[in-house]
Structures are given as C-alpha cells and as structure tokens.
Amino acid sequence: MIAELNFARTNPQRYAKERLETFLSYFTPSGMSYIEPGQIEMLTNGGVDAVKECIRYMKKARPIGKLKRNSKLSKAAQEFADDSNKNNIMGHVDSSGKTLRQRLSAYGFGSYTGECCSYGNKEAVYIVIQLLVDDGVASRGHRELIMDPNFNEAGVGVAEHPSFDFCAVIDFSDN
C-alpha cells in the first residue's frame, strides 16, 4: 500500500496516466458505475467526472517525498481496522469513542496526523485510486492527506469488514 501511495506522491503525472486514465476504462456506458477486473459493479456519486477531476489535479500536482513505513503507525492502523471489523465501524472514531488524535497520541504522535479509511476494495491500487478520487467527499480530504508534503511517515492496517467485506486504514504523521 505504501508503495502505491508513494507512486502517486512522487510521480503524480505518471500516476494519472497509468492508473487513473486506465481506471476510466472500467466505467460502464452510463458513466456512473464501474467494474474493476474480477469484481462486481460499483455505483458512484460523481462518476467519470470525479475521476477526470482527479486526473486534472494529479497532472498539475508537484512531486513530493516518499512516505516511510512507521511500525507504531502500522500498529495503530491495524488496531483500528480490527476494531472496525469487530464492531462494524465506518469512519474515524473507534468503538470506545476515541478519535484519531486520541488513538495516535497513545503512541507518542503529535497533533499533525491524518487518516484515510477505505471500504470494499482489496487491492492497494484500487484503494489508493478510491481515496484519491474521493468520490462523494466534497472536500477531497483523503486526496489532500495523501498528497500532503508535510507527511513523511505512514502505517497501514487491513481487516475484513462485516458490511463492506474489507477495510483498510492508513495513518499519517509528520514525525
């Protein structure tokens, strides 16, 4: 997952061409749903327009530094992914009511942190595409987190999920 994030961060123009433009070819004629290879049809909010908007963003984006894997961030992300599975959680607050900042402060991380949660996708490439396109999220906050040059470390946790089959959690820090 971190390798896929780093591809997007270090070469956004190439990522747009090789990943996002290819992803457009998976859309059905309606332009509002797509079928990834070997998967079921997925409905979208913004359709091809959301993907095209992301392509434009990535083609203008400046390359930024790679993320390094951080074992504490990975542990925190895995704990949240497991909690999301066990308690059928979607979002960024755990079953005990702790926010991201509260969860990461227990591992010694400061206030400049971020988190992306993805549901349904199992492959890193499609998880990162989903988060970059950020369909249905007006602020495009997940894209902004991934492309934030201040983040230099990340950790990933993955687990099954009772409502979406699969969830992935990516925690970021500037430590």
mmCIF file with all atom_site columns, C-alpha atoms in Angstrom:
data_model
loop_
_atom_site.group_PDB
_atom_site.id
_atom_site.type_symbol
_atom_site.label_atom_id
_atom_site.label_alt_id
_atom_site.label_comp_id
_atom_site.label_asym_id
_atom_site.label_entity_id
_atom_site.label_seq_id
_atom_site.pdbx_PDB_ins_code
_atom_site.Cartn_x
_atom_site.Cartn_y
_atom_site.Cartn_z
_atom_site.occupancy
_atom_site.B_iso_or_equiv
_atom_site.pdbx_formal_charge
_atom_site.auth_seq_id
_atom_site.auth_comp_id
_atom_site.auth_asym_id
_atom_site.auth_atom_id
_atom_site.pdbx_PDB_model_num
ATOM 1   C CA . MET A 1 1   ? 0.000   0.000  0.000   1.00 0.00 ? 1   MET A CA 1
ATOM 2   C CA . ILE A 1 2   ? 2.779   2.431  0.892   1.00 0.00 ? 2   ILE A CA 1
ATOM 3   C CA . ALA A 1 3   ? 4.473   1.699  -2.440  1.00 0.00 ? 3   ALA A CA 1
ATOM 4   C CA . GLU A 1 4   ? 1.244   2.638  -4.257  1.00 0.00 ? 4   GLU A CA 1
ATOM 5   C CA . LEU A 1 5   ? 0.890   5.823  -2.179  1.00 0.00 ? 5   LEU A CA 1
ATOM 6   C CA . ASN A 1 6   ? 4.496   6.689  -2.986  1.00 0.00 ? 6   ASN A CA 1
ATOM 7   C CA . PHE A 1 7   ? 3.890   6.172  -6.697  1.00 0.00 ? 7   PHE A CA 1
ATOM 8   C CA . ALA A 1 8   ? 1.090   8.759  -6.537  1.00 0.00 ? 8   ALA A CA 1
ATOM 9   C CA . ARG A 1 9   ? 3.133   11.176 -4.399  1.00 0.00 ? 9   ARG A CA 1
ATOM 10  C CA . THR A 1 10  ? 6.453   11.016 -6.244  1.00 0.00 ? 10  THR A CA 1
ATOM 11  C CA . ASN A 1 11  ? 5.142   10.934 -9.798  1.00 0.00 ? 11  ASN A CA 1
ATOM 12  C CA . PRO A 1 12  ? 1.567   12.275 -9.864  1.00 0.00 ? 12  PRO A CA 1
ATOM 13  C CA . GLN A 1 13  ? 1.546   12.896 -13.637 1.00 0.00 ? 13  GLN A CA 1
ATOM 14  C CA . ARG A 1 14  ? 2.579   9.317  -14.384 1.00 0.00 ? 14  ARG A CA 1
ATOM 15  C CA . TYR A 1 15  ? 0.096   8.048  -11.803 1.00 0.00 ? 15  TYR A CA 1
ATOM 16  C CA . ALA A 1 16  ? -2.670  9.964  -13.566 1.00 0.00 ? 16  ALA A CA 1
ATOM 17  C CA . LYS A 1 17  ? -1.756  8.444  -16.890 1.00 0.00 ? 17  LYS A CA 1
ATOM 18  C CA . GLU A 1 18  ? -1.011  4.858  -15.849 1.00 0.00 ? 18  GLU A CA 1
ATOM 19  C CA . ARG A 1 19  ? -3.562  4.364  -13.092 1.00 0.00 ? 19  ARG A CA 1
ATOM 20  C CA . LEU A 1 20  ? -6.371  6.904  -13.285 1.00 0.00 ? 20  LEU A CA 1
ATOM 21  C CA . GLU A 1 21  ? -6.768  7.043  -17.062 1.00 0.00 ? 21  GLU A CA 1
ATOM 22  C CA . THR A 1 22  ? -6.809  3.245  -17.123 1.00 0.00 ? 22  THR A CA 1
ATOM 23  C CA . PHE A 1 23  ? -9.414  3.275  -14.352 1.00 0.00 ? 23  PHE A CA 1
ATOM 24  C CA . LEU A 1 24  ? -11.699 5.361  -16.588 1.00 0.00 ? 24  LEU A CA 1
ATOM 25  C CA . SER A 1 25  ? -11.909 2.402  -18.967 1.00 0.00 ? 25  SER A CA 1
ATOM 26  C CA . TYR A 1 26  ? -13.689 0.367  -16.264 1.00 0.00 ? 26  TYR A CA 1
ATOM 27  C CA . PHE A 1 27  ? -16.736 2.654  -16.291 1.00 0.00 ? 27  PHE A CA 1
ATOM 28  C CA . THR A 1 28  ? -19.952 1.395  -17.809 1.00 0.00 ? 28  THR A CA 1
ATOM 29  C CA . PRO A 1 29  ? -21.671 3.354  -20.610 1.00 0.00 ? 29  PRO A CA 1
ATOM 30  C CA . SER A 1 30  ? -23.786 5.242  -18.053 1.00 0.00 ? 30  SER A CA 1
ATOM 31  C CA . GLY A 1 31  ? -20.602 6.811  -16.685 1.00 0.00 ? 31  GLY A CA 1
ATOM 32  C CA . MET A 1 32  ? -21.891 6.400  -13.134 1.00 0.00 ? 32  MET A CA 1
ATOM 33  C CA . SER A 1 33  ? -20.686 2.888  -12.298 1.00 0.00 ? 33  SER A CA 1
ATOM 34  C CA . TYR A 1 34  ? -17.583 0.823  -12.932 1.00 0.00 ? 34  TYR A CA 1
ATOM 35  C CA . ILE A 1 35  ? -16.447 -2.768 -12.836 1.00 0.00 ? 35  ILE A CA 1
ATOM 36  C CA . GLU A 1 36  ? -12.884 -3.465 -11.731 1.00 0.00 ? 36  GLU A CA 1
ATOM 37  C CA . PRO A 1 37  ? -11.398 -6.654 -13.187 1.00 0.00 ? 37  PRO A CA 1
ATOM 38  C CA . GLY A 1 38  ? -12.868 -9.642 -11.351 1.00 0.00 ? 38  GLY A CA 1
ATOM 39  C CA . GLN A 1 39  ? -15.182 -7.507 -9.189  1.00 0.00 ? 39  GLN A CA 1
ATOM 40  C CA . ILE A 1 40  ? -18.859 -6.593 -9.080  1.00 0.00 ? 40  ILE A CA 1
ATOM 41  C CA . GLU A 1 41  ? -20.305 -3.372 -10.468 1.00 0.00 ? 41  GLU A CA 1
ATOM 42  C CA . MET A 1 42  ? -19.818 -0.372 -8.152  1.00 0.00 ? 42  MET A CA 1
ATOM 43  C CA . LEU A 1 43  ? -22.066 2.689  -8.222  1.00 0.00 ? 43  LEU A CA 1
ATOM 44  C CA . THR A 1 44  ? -20.536 6.155  -7.776  1.00 0.00 ? 44  THR A CA 1
ATOM 45  C CA . ASN A 1 45  ? -21.750 9.625  -6.888  1.00 0.00 ? 45  ASN A CA 1
ATOM 46  C CA . GLY A 1 46  ? -19.666 11.636 -9.338  1.00 0.00 ? 46  GLY A CA 1
ATOM 47  C CA . GLY A 1 47  ? -18.961 9.022  -11.993 1.00 0.00 ? 47  GLY A CA 1
ATOM 48  C CA . VAL A 1 48  ? -16.354 9.682  -14.652 1.00 0.00 ? 48  VAL A CA 1
ATOM 49  C CA . ASP A 1 49  ? -16.444 13.409 -13.855 1.00 0.00 ? 49  ASP A CA 1
ATOM 50  C CA . ALA A 1 50  ? -14.953 12.767 -10.395 1.00 0.00 ? 50  ALA A CA 1
ATOM 51  C CA . VAL A 1 51  ? -12.169 10.663 -11.910 1.00 0.00 ? 51  VAL A CA 1
ATOM 52  C CA . LYS A 1 52  ? -11.456 13.265 -14.594 1.00 0.00 ? 52  LYS A CA 1
ATOM 53  C CA . GLU A 1 53  ? -11.280 15.968 -11.927 1.00 0.00 ? 53  GLU A CA 1
ATOM 54  C CA . CYS A 1 54  ? -8.734  13.840 -10.045 1.00 0.00 ? 54  CYS A CA 1
ATOM 55  C CA . ILE A 1 55  ? -6.721  13.341 -13.234 1.00 0.00 ? 55  ILE A CA 1
ATOM 56  C CA . ARG A 1 56  ? -6.572  17.104 -13.739 1.00 0.00 ? 56  ARG A CA 1
ATOM 57  C CA . TYR A 1 57  ? -5.455  17.573 -10.120 1.00 0.00 ? 57  TYR A CA 1
ATOM 58  C CA . MET A 1 58  ? -2.727  14.932 -10.392 1.00 0.00 ? 58  MET A CA 1
ATOM 59  C CA . LYS A 1 59  ? -1.438  16.283 -13.707 1.00 0.00 ? 59  LYS A CA 1
ATOM 60  C CA . LYS A 1 60  ? -0.914  19.685 -12.062 1.00 0.00 ? 60  LYS A CA 1
ATOM 61  C CA . ALA A 1 61  ? 0.459   18.329 -8.763  1.00 0.00 ? 61  ALA A CA 1
ATOM 62  C CA . ARG A 1 62  ? 4.130   18.676 -7.903  1.00 0.00 ? 62  ARG A CA 1
ATOM 63  C CA . PRO A 1 63  ? 6.017   15.537 -6.911  1.00 0.00 ? 63  PRO A CA 1
ATOM 64  C CA . ILE A 1 64  ? 6.504   15.202 -3.166  1.00 0.00 ? 64  ILE A CA 1
ATOM 65  C CA . GLY A 1 65  ? 8.584   12.971 -0.911  1.00 0.00 ? 65  GLY A CA 1
ATOM 66  C CA . LYS A 1 66  ? 8.057   9.315  -0.207  1.00 0.00 ? 66  LYS A CA 1
ATOM 67  C CA . LEU A 1 67  ? 6.329   8.057  2.894   1.00 0.00 ? 67  LEU A CA 1
ATOM 68  C CA . LYS A 1 68  ? 8.325   5.789  5.182   1.00 0.00 ? 68  LYS A CA 1
ATOM 69  C CA . ARG A 1 69  ? 6.594   2.927  6.942   1.00 0.00 ? 69  ARG A CA 1
ATOM 70  C CA . ASN A 1 70  ? 6.329   3.526  10.670  1.00 0.00 ? 70  ASN A CA 1
ATOM 71  C CA . SER A 1 71  ? 5.700   0.463  12.849  1.00 0.00 ? 71  SER A CA 1
ATOM 72  C CA . LYS A 1 72  ? 3.790   2.429  15.521  1.00 0.00 ? 72  LYS A CA 1
ATOM 73  C CA . LEU A 1 73  ? 1.504   3.966  12.892  1.00 0.00 ? 73  LEU A CA 1
ATOM 74  C CA . SER A 1 74  ? 1.021   0.498  11.391  1.00 0.00 ? 74  SER A CA 1
ATOM 75  C CA . LYS A 1 75  ? 0.085   -0.922 14.787  1.00 0.00 ? 75  LYS A CA 1
ATOM 76  C CA . ALA A 1 76  ? -2.400  1.899  15.420  1.00 0.00 ? 76  ALA A CA 1
ATOM 77  C CA . ALA A 1 77  ? -3.900  1.490  11.930  1.00 0.00 ? 77  ALA A CA 1
ATOM 78  C CA . GLN A 1 78  ? -4.201  -2.285 12.356  1.00 0.00 ? 78  GLN A CA 1
ATOM 79  C CA . GLU A 1 79  ? -5.874  -1.909 15.754  1.00 0.00 ? 79  GLU A CA 1
ATOM 80  C CA . PHE A 1 80  ? -8.438  0.457  14.238  1.00 0.00 ? 80  PHE A CA 1
ATOM 81  C CA . ALA A 1 81  ? -9.026  -1.821 11.226  1.00 0.00 ? 81  ALA A CA 1
ATOM 82  C CA . ASP A 1 82  ? -9.578  -4.758 13.594  1.00 0.00 ? 82  ASP A CA 1
ATOM 83  C CA . ASP A 1 83  ? -11.945 -2.655 15.757  1.00 0.00 ? 83  ASP A CA 1
ATOM 84  C CA . SER A 1 84  ? -13.812 -1.576 12.612  1.00 0.00 ? 84  SER A CA 1
ATOM 85  C CA . ASN A 1 85  ? -14.257 -5.237 11.693  1.00 0.00 ? 85  ASN A CA 1
ATOM 86  C CA . LYS A 1 86  ? -15.289 -6.400 15.155  1.00 0.00 ? 86  LYS A CA 1
ATOM 87  C CA . ASN A 1 87  ? -17.736 -3.531 15.739  1.00 0.00 ? 87  ASN A CA 1
ATOM 88  C CA . ASN A 1 88  ? -18.863 -2.816 12.156  1.00 0.00 ? 88  ASN A CA 1
ATOM 89  C CA . ILE A 1 89  ? -17.447 0.722  12.298  1.00 0.00 ? 89  ILE A CA 1
ATOM 90  C CA . MET A 1 90  ? -17.207 3.111  9.370   1.00 0.00 ? 90  MET A CA 1
ATOM 91  C CA . GLY A 1 91  ? -15.439 6.424  9.910   1.00 0.00 ? 91  GLY A CA 1
ATOM 92  C CA . HIS A 1 92  ? -12.666 7.672  12.155  1.00 0.00 ? 92  HIS A CA 1
ATOM 93  C CA . VAL A 1 93  ? -13.941 7.142  15.720  1.00 0.00 ? 93  VAL A CA 1
ATOM 94  C CA . ASP A 1 94  ? -13.272 3.794  17.400  1.00 0.00 ? 94  ASP A CA 1
ATOM 95  C CA . SER A 1 95  ? -15.720 1.708  19.408  1.00 0.00 ? 95  SER A CA 1
ATOM 96  C CA . SER A 1 96  ? -14.621 3.362  22.671  1.00 0.00 ? 96  SER A CA 1
ATOM 97  C CA . GLY A 1 97  ? -15.225 6.848  21.229  1.00 0.00 ? 97  GLY A CA 1
ATOM 98  C CA . LYS A 1 98  ? -11.568 7.731  20.644  1.00 0.00 ? 98  LYS A CA 1
ATOM 99  C CA . THR A 1 99  ? -10.686 9.992  17.733  1.00 0.00 ? 99  THR A CA 1
ATOM 100 C CA . LEU A 1 100 ? -7.627  9.628  15.532  1.00 0.00 ? 100 LEU A CA 1
ATOM 101 C CA . ARG A 1 101 ? -5.715  12.201 17.573  1.00 0.00 ? 101 ARG A CA 1
ATOM 102 C CA . GLN A 1 102 ? -6.513  10.341 20.801  1.00 0.00 ? 102 GLN A CA 1
ATOM 103 C CA . ARG A 1 103 ? -5.578  6.978  19.321  1.00 0.00 ? 103 ARG A CA 1
ATOM 104 C CA . LEU A 1 104 ? -2.258  8.221  17.897  1.00 0.00 ? 104 LEU A CA 1
ATOM 105 C CA . SER A 1 105 ? -1.288  10.274 20.935  1.00 0.00 ? 105 SER A CA 1
ATOM 106 C CA . ALA A 1 106 ? -1.140  6.976  22.844  1.00 0.00 ? 106 ALA A CA 1
ATOM 107 C CA . TYR A 1 107 ? 1.760   6.086  20.523  1.00 0.00 ? 107 TYR A CA 1
ATOM 108 C CA . GLY A 1 108 ? 3.514   9.423  21.027  1.00 0.00 ? 108 GLY A CA 1
ATOM 109 C CA . PHE A 1 109 ? 2.359   11.205 17.876  1.00 0.00 ? 109 PHE A CA 1
ATOM 110 C CA . GLY A 1 110 ? 1.603   14.909 17.933  1.00 0.00 ? 110 GLY A CA 1
ATOM 111 C CA . SER A 1 111 ? -1.300  16.833 16.519  1.00 0.00 ? 111 SER A CA 1
ATOM 112 C CA . TYR A 1 112 ? -0.257  16.818 12.838  1.00 0.00 ? 112 TYR A CA 1
ATOM 113 C CA . THR A 1 113 ? -1.667  13.450 11.803  1.00 0.00 ? 113 THR A CA 1
ATOM 114 C CA . GLY A 1 114 ? -4.197  12.211 9.304   1.00 0.00 ? 114 GLY A CA 1
ATOM 115 C CA . GLU A 1 115 ? -6.147  9.094  8.459   1.00 0.00 ? 115 GLU A CA 1
ATOM 116 C CA . CYS A 1 116 ? -7.717  7.553  5.388   1.00 0.00 ? 116 CYS A CA 1
ATOM 117 C CA . CYS A 1 117 ? -10.162 4.683  5.667   1.00 0.00 ? 117 CYS A CA 1
ATOM 118 C CA . SER A 1 118 ? -11.224 2.703  2.621   1.00 0.00 ? 118 SER A CA 1
ATOM 119 C CA . TYR A 1 119 ? -14.000 0.149  2.468   1.00 0.00 ? 119 TYR A CA 1
ATOM 120 C CA . GLY A 1 120 ? -14.694 -2.587 -0.054  1.00 0.00 ? 120 GLY A CA 1
ATOM 121 C CA . ASN A 1 121 ? -11.505 -2.666 -2.092  1.00 0.00 ? 121 ASN A CA 1
ATOM 122 C CA . LYS A 1 122 ? -8.903  -5.362 -1.514  1.00 0.00 ? 122 LYS A CA 1
ATOM 123 C CA . GLU A 1 123 ? -6.061  -4.296 -3.795  1.00 0.00 ? 123 GLU A CA 1
ATOM 124 C CA . ALA A 1 124 ? -3.725  -1.433 -2.959  1.00 0.00 ? 124 ALA A CA 1
ATOM 125 C CA . VAL A 1 125 ? -4.052  0.161  -6.405  1.00 0.00 ? 125 VAL A CA 1
ATOM 126 C CA . TYR A 1 126 ? -7.851  0.408  -6.152  1.00 0.00 ? 126 TYR A CA 1
ATOM 127 C CA . ILE A 1 127 ? -7.741  1.559  -2.528  1.00 0.00 ? 127 ILE A CA 1
ATOM 128 C CA . VAL A 1 128 ? -5.424  4.430  -3.436  1.00 0.00 ? 128 VAL A CA 1
ATOM 129 C CA . ILE A 1 129 ? -7.483  5.296  -6.535  1.00 0.00 ? 129 ILE A CA 1
ATOM 130 C CA . GLN A 1 130 ? -10.651 5.332  -4.407  1.00 0.00 ? 130 GLN A CA 1
ATOM 131 C CA . LEU A 1 131 ? -9.033  7.665  -1.876  1.00 0.00 ? 131 LEU A CA 1
ATOM 132 C CA . LEU A 1 132 ? -7.526  9.987  -4.490  1.00 0.00 ? 132 LEU A CA 1
ATOM 133 C CA . VAL A 1 133 ? -10.765 10.300 -6.474  1.00 0.00 ? 133 VAL A CA 1
ATOM 134 C CA . ASP A 1 134 ? -12.589 10.732 -3.145  1.00 0.00 ? 134 ASP A CA 1
ATOM 135 C CA . ASP A 1 135 ? -15.987 10.274 -4.790  1.00 0.00 ? 135 ASP A CA 1
ATOM 136 C CA . GLY A 1 136 ? -18.764 11.678 -2.635  1.00 0.00 ? 136 GLY A CA 1
ATOM 137 C CA . VAL A 1 137 ? -16.405 13.713 -0.418  1.00 0.00 ? 137 VAL A CA 1
ATOM 138 C CA . ALA A 1 138 ? -16.766 17.347 -1.449  1.00 0.00 ? 138 ALA A CA 1
ATOM 139 C CA . SER A 1 139 ? -13.579 18.476 0.333   1.00 0.00 ? 139 SER A CA 1
ATOM 140 C CA . ARG A 1 140 ? -11.475 15.754 -1.304  1.00 0.00 ? 140 ARG A CA 1
ATOM 141 C CA . GLY A 1 141 ? -9.916  15.417 2.145   1.00 0.00 ? 141 GLY A CA 1
ATOM 142 C CA . HIS A 1 142 ? -8.470  11.944 1.563   1.00 0.00 ? 142 HIS A CA 1
ATOM 143 C CA . ARG A 1 143 ? -6.699  13.172 -1.572  1.00 0.00 ? 143 ARG A CA 1
ATOM 144 C CA . GLU A 1 144 ? -5.351  16.144 0.354   1.00 0.00 ? 144 GLU A CA 1
ATOM 145 C CA . LEU A 1 145 ? -3.972  13.841 3.054   1.00 0.00 ? 145 LEU A CA 1
ATOM 146 C CA . ILE A 1 146 ? -2.259  11.544 0.565   1.00 0.00 ? 146 ILE A CA 1
ATOM 147 C CA . MET A 1 147 ? -0.736  14.479 -1.305  1.00 0.00 ? 147 MET A CA 1
ATOM 148 C CA . ASP A 1 148 ? 0.250   16.482 1.811   1.00 0.00 ? 148 ASP A CA 1
ATOM 149 C CA . PRO A 1 149 ? 4.010   17.118 1.552   1.00 0.00 ? 149 PRO A CA 1
ATOM 150 C CA . ASN A 1 150 ? 4.273   17.521 5.328   1.00 0.00 ? 150 ASN A CA 1
ATOM 151 C CA . PHE A 1 151 ? 3.509   13.858 5.948   1.00 0.00 ? 151 PHE A CA 1
ATOM 152 C CA . ASN A 1 152 ? 6.579   11.672 5.740   1.00 0.00 ? 152 ASN A CA 1
ATOM 153 C CA . GLU A 1 153 ? 5.511   8.540  7.623   1.00 0.00 ? 153 GLU A CA 1
ATOM 154 C CA . ALA A 1 154 ? 2.569   6.188  7.317   1.00 0.00 ? 154 ALA A CA 1
ATOM 155 C CA . GLY A 1 155 ? 1.221   2.953  8.655   1.00 0.00 ? 155 GLY A CA 1
ATOM 156 C CA . VAL A 1 156 ? -1.365  0.627  7.159   1.00 0.00 ? 156 VAL A CA 1
ATOM 157 C CA . GLY A 1 157 ? -3.832  -1.794 8.712   1.00 0.00 ? 157 GLY A CA 1
ATOM 158 C CA . VAL A 1 158 ? -6.201  -4.088 6.847   1.00 0.00 ? 158 VAL A CA 1
ATOM 159 C CA . ALA A 1 159 ? -9.039  -6.315 8.021   1.00 0.00 ? 159 ALA A CA 1
ATOM 160 C CA . GLU A 1 160 ? -12.224 -7.924 6.893   1.00 0.00 ? 160 GLU A CA 1
ATOM 161 C CA . HIS A 1 161 ? -15.344 -5.824 7.416   1.00 0.00 ? 161 HIS A CA 1
ATOM 162 C CA . PRO A 1 162 ? -18.865 -7.157 8.024   1.00 0.00 ? 162 PRO A CA 1
ATOM 163 C CA . SER A 1 163 ? -20.635 -4.572 5.853   1.00 0.00 ? 163 SER A CA 1
ATOM 164 C CA . PHE A 1 164 ? -18.039 -3.977 3.133   1.00 0.00 ? 164 PHE A CA 1
ATOM 165 C CA . ASP A 1 165 ? -16.061 -7.255 3.087   1.00 0.00 ? 165 ASP A CA 1
ATOM 166 C CA . PHE A 1 166 ? -12.779 -5.398 3.586   1.00 0.00 ? 166 PHE A CA 1
ATOM 167 C CA . CYS A 1 167 ? -11.393 -2.233 5.157   1.00 0.00 ? 167 CYS A CA 1
ATOM 168 C CA . ALA A 1 168 ? -8.015  -0.529 5.004   1.00 0.00 ? 168 ALA A CA 1
ATOM 169 C CA . VAL A 1 169 ? -6.767  2.160  7.380   1.00 0.00 ? 169 VAL A CA 1
ATOM 170 C CA . ILE A 1 170 ? -3.824  4.431  6.565   1.00 0.00 ? 170 ILE A CA 1
ATOM 171 C CA . ASP A 1 171 ? -2.470  6.657  9.331   1.00 0.00 ? 171 ASP A CA 1
ATOM 172 C CA . PHE A 1 172 ? -0.092  9.529  8.507   1.00 0.00 ? 172 PHE A CA 1
ATOM 173 C CA . SER A 1 173 ? 2.282   11.643 10.576  1.00 0.00 ? 173 SER A CA 1
ATOM 174 C CA . ASP A 1 174 ? 4.928   14.318 10.108  1.00 0.00 ? 174 ASP A CA 1
ATOM 175 C CA . ASN A 1 175 ? 7.246   12.810 12.776  1.00 0.00 ? 175 ASN A CA 1
#
